[in-house]
PDB file of C-alpha atoms in Angstrom:
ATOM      1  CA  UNK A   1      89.258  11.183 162.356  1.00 81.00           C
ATOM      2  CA  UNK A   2      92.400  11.233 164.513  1.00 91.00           C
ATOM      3  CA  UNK A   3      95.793  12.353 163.277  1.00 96.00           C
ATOM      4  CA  UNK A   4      98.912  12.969 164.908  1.00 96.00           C
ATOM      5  CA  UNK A   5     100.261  15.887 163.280  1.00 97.00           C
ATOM      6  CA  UNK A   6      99.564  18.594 160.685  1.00 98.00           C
ATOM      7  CA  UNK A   7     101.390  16.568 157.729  1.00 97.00           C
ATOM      8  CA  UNK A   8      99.298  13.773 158.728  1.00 97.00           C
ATOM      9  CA  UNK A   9      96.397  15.679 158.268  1.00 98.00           C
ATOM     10  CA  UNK A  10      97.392  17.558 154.959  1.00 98.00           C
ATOM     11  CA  UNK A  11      96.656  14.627 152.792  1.00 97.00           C
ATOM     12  CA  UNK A  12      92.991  14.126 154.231  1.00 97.00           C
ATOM     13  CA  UNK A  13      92.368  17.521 154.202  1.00 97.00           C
ATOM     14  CA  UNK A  14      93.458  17.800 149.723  1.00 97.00           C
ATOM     15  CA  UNK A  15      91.086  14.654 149.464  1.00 96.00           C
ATOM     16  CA  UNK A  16      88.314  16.674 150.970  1.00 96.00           C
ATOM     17  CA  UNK A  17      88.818  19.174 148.001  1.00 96.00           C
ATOM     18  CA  UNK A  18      88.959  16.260 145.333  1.00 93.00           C
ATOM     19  CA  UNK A  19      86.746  18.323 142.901  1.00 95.00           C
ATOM     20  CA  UNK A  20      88.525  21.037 141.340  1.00 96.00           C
ATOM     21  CA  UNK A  21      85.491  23.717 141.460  1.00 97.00           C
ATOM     22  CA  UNK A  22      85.627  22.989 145.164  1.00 97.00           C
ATOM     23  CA  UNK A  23      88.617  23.443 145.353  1.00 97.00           C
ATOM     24  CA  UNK A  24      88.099  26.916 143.399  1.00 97.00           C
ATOM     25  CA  UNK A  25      84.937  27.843 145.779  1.00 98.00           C
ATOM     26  CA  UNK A  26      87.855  28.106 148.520  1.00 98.00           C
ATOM     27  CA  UNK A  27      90.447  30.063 146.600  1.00 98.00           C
ATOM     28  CA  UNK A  28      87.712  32.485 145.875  1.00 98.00           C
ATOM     29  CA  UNK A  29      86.968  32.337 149.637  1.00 98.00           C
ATOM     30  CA  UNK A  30      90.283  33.366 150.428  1.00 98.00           C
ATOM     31  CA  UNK A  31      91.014  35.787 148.427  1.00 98.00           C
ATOM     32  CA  UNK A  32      88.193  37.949 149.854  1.00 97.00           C
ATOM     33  CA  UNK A  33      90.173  37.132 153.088  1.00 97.00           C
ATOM     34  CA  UNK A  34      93.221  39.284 151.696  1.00 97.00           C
ATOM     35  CA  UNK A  35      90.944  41.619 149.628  1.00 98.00           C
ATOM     36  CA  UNK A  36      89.312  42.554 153.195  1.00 98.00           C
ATOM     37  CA  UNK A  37      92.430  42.789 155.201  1.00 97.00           C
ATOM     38  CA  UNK A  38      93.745  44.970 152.514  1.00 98.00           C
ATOM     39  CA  UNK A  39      90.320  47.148 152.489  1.00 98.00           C
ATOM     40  CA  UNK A  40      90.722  47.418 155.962  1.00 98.00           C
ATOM     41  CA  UNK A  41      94.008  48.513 155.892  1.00 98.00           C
ATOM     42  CA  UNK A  42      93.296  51.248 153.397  1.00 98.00           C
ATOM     43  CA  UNK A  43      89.863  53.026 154.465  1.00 98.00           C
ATOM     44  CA  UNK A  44      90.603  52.679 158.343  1.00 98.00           C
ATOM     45  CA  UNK A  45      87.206  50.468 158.722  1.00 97.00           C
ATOM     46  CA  UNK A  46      88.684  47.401 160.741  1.00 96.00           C
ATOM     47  CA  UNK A  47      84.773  46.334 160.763  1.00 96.00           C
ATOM     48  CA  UNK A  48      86.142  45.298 157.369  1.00 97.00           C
ATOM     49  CA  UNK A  49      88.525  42.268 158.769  1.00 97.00           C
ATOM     50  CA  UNK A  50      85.263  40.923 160.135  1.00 97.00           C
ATOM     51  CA  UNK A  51      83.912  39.750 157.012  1.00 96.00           C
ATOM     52  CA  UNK A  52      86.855  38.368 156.040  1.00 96.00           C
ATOM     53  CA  UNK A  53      86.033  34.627 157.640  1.00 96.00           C
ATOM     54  CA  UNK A  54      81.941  35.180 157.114  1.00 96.00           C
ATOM     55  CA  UNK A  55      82.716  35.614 153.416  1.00 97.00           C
ATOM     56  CA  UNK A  56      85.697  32.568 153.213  1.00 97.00           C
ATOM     57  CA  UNK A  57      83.516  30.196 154.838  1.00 96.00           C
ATOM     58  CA  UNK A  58      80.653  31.051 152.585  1.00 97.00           C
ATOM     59  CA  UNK A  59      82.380  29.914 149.769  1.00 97.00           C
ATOM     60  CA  UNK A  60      84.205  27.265 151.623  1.00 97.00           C
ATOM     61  CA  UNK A  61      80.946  25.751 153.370  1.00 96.00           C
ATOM     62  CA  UNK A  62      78.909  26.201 150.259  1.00 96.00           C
ATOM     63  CA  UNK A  63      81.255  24.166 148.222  1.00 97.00           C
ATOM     64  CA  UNK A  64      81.388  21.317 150.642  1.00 96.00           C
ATOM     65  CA  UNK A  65      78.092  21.433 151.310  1.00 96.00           C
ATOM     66  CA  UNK A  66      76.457  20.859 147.782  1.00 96.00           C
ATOM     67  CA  UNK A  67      79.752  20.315 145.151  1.00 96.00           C
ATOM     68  CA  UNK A  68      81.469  17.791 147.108  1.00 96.00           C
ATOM     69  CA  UNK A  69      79.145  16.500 149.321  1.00 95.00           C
ATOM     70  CA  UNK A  70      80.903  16.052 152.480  1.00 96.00           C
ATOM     71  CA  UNK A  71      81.285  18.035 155.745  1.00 94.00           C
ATOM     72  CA  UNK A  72      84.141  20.894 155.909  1.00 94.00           C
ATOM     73  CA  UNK A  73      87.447  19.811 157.815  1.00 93.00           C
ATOM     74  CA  UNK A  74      87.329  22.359 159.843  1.00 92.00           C
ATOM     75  CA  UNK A  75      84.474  21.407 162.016  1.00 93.00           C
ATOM     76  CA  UNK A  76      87.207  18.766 163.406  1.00 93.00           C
ATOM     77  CA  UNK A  77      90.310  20.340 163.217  1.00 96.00           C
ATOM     78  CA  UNK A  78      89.571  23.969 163.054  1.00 95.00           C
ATOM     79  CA  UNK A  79      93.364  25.222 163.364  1.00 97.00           C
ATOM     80  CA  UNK A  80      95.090  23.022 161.087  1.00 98.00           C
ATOM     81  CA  UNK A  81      92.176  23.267 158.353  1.00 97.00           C
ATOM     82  CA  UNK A  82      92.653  26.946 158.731  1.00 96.00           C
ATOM     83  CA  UNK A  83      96.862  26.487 157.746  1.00 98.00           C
ATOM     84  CA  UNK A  84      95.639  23.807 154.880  1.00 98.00           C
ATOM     85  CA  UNK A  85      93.582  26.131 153.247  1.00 98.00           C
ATOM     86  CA  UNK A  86      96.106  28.964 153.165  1.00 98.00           C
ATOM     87  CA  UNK A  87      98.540  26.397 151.825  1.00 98.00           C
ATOM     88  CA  UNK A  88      96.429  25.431 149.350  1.00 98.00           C
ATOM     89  CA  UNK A  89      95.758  28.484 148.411  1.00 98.00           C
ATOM     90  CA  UNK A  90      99.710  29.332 148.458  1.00 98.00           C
ATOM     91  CA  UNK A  91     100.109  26.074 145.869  1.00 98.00           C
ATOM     92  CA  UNK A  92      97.245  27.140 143.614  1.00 98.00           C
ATOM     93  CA  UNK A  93      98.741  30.533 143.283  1.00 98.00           C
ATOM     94  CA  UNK A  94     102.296  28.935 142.106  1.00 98.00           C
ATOM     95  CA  UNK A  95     100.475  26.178 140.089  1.00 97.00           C
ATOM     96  CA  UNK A  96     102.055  23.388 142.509  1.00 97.00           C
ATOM     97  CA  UNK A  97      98.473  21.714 143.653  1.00 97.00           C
ATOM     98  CA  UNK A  98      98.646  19.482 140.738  1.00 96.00           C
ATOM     99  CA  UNK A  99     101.598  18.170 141.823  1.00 96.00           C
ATOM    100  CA  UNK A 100     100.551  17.943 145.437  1.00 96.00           C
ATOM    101  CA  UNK A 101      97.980  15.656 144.659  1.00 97.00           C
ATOM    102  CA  UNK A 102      99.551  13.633 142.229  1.00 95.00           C
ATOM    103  CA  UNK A 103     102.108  13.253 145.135  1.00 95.00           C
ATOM    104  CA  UNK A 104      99.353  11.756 147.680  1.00 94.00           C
ATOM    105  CA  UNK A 105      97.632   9.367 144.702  1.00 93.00           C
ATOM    106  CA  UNK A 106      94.541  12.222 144.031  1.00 92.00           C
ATOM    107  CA  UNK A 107      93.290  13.090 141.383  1.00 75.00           C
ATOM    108  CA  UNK A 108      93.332  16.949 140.006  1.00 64.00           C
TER     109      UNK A 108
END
């Protein structure tokens, strides 16, 4: 699919995560992202921030693959599925997703 911007694309990209334990596949996902980083940070082993996408797509891929049955965004739009997960994420942390989707008619 074709879209012209990034808040064209957000919409498509929550109804690609319509199944909540998707959905929680990828906020696992990313928070080994940020528990990485940080481990990296803290023992000196940058090696560390290497795993940090191998382990978020894991969860990520797995989830699409055989929860929601349907191929991962990012294999078309790399970059902005990359900003829609971390908002996402961002939402989920402040318990806004709900809201989000009720905004673009999905369900929770």
């Amino acid at each position: 699919m074709e879209f012209k911007d990034y808040e064209e694309f957000w919409p498509f990209y929550l109804s690609q995560h319509s199944k909540r334990s998707t959905r929680r596949w990828h906020f696992v996902g990313t928070s080994f992202v940020f528990i990485f980083l940080i481990a990296a940070l803290i023992t000196f082993n940058f090696w560390l921030i290497l795993l940090a996408p191998v382990t978020a797509y894991a969860f990520a891929w797995f989830s699409h693959f055989f929860i929601e049955g349907n191929k991962p965004a990012t294999f078309g739009h790399p970059i902005w599925s990359l900003r829609a997960d971390f908002r996402m994420y961002r939402l989920i942390l402040l318990g806004k997703l709900e809201k989000e989707l009720d905004k673009y008619k999905l369900a929770g």
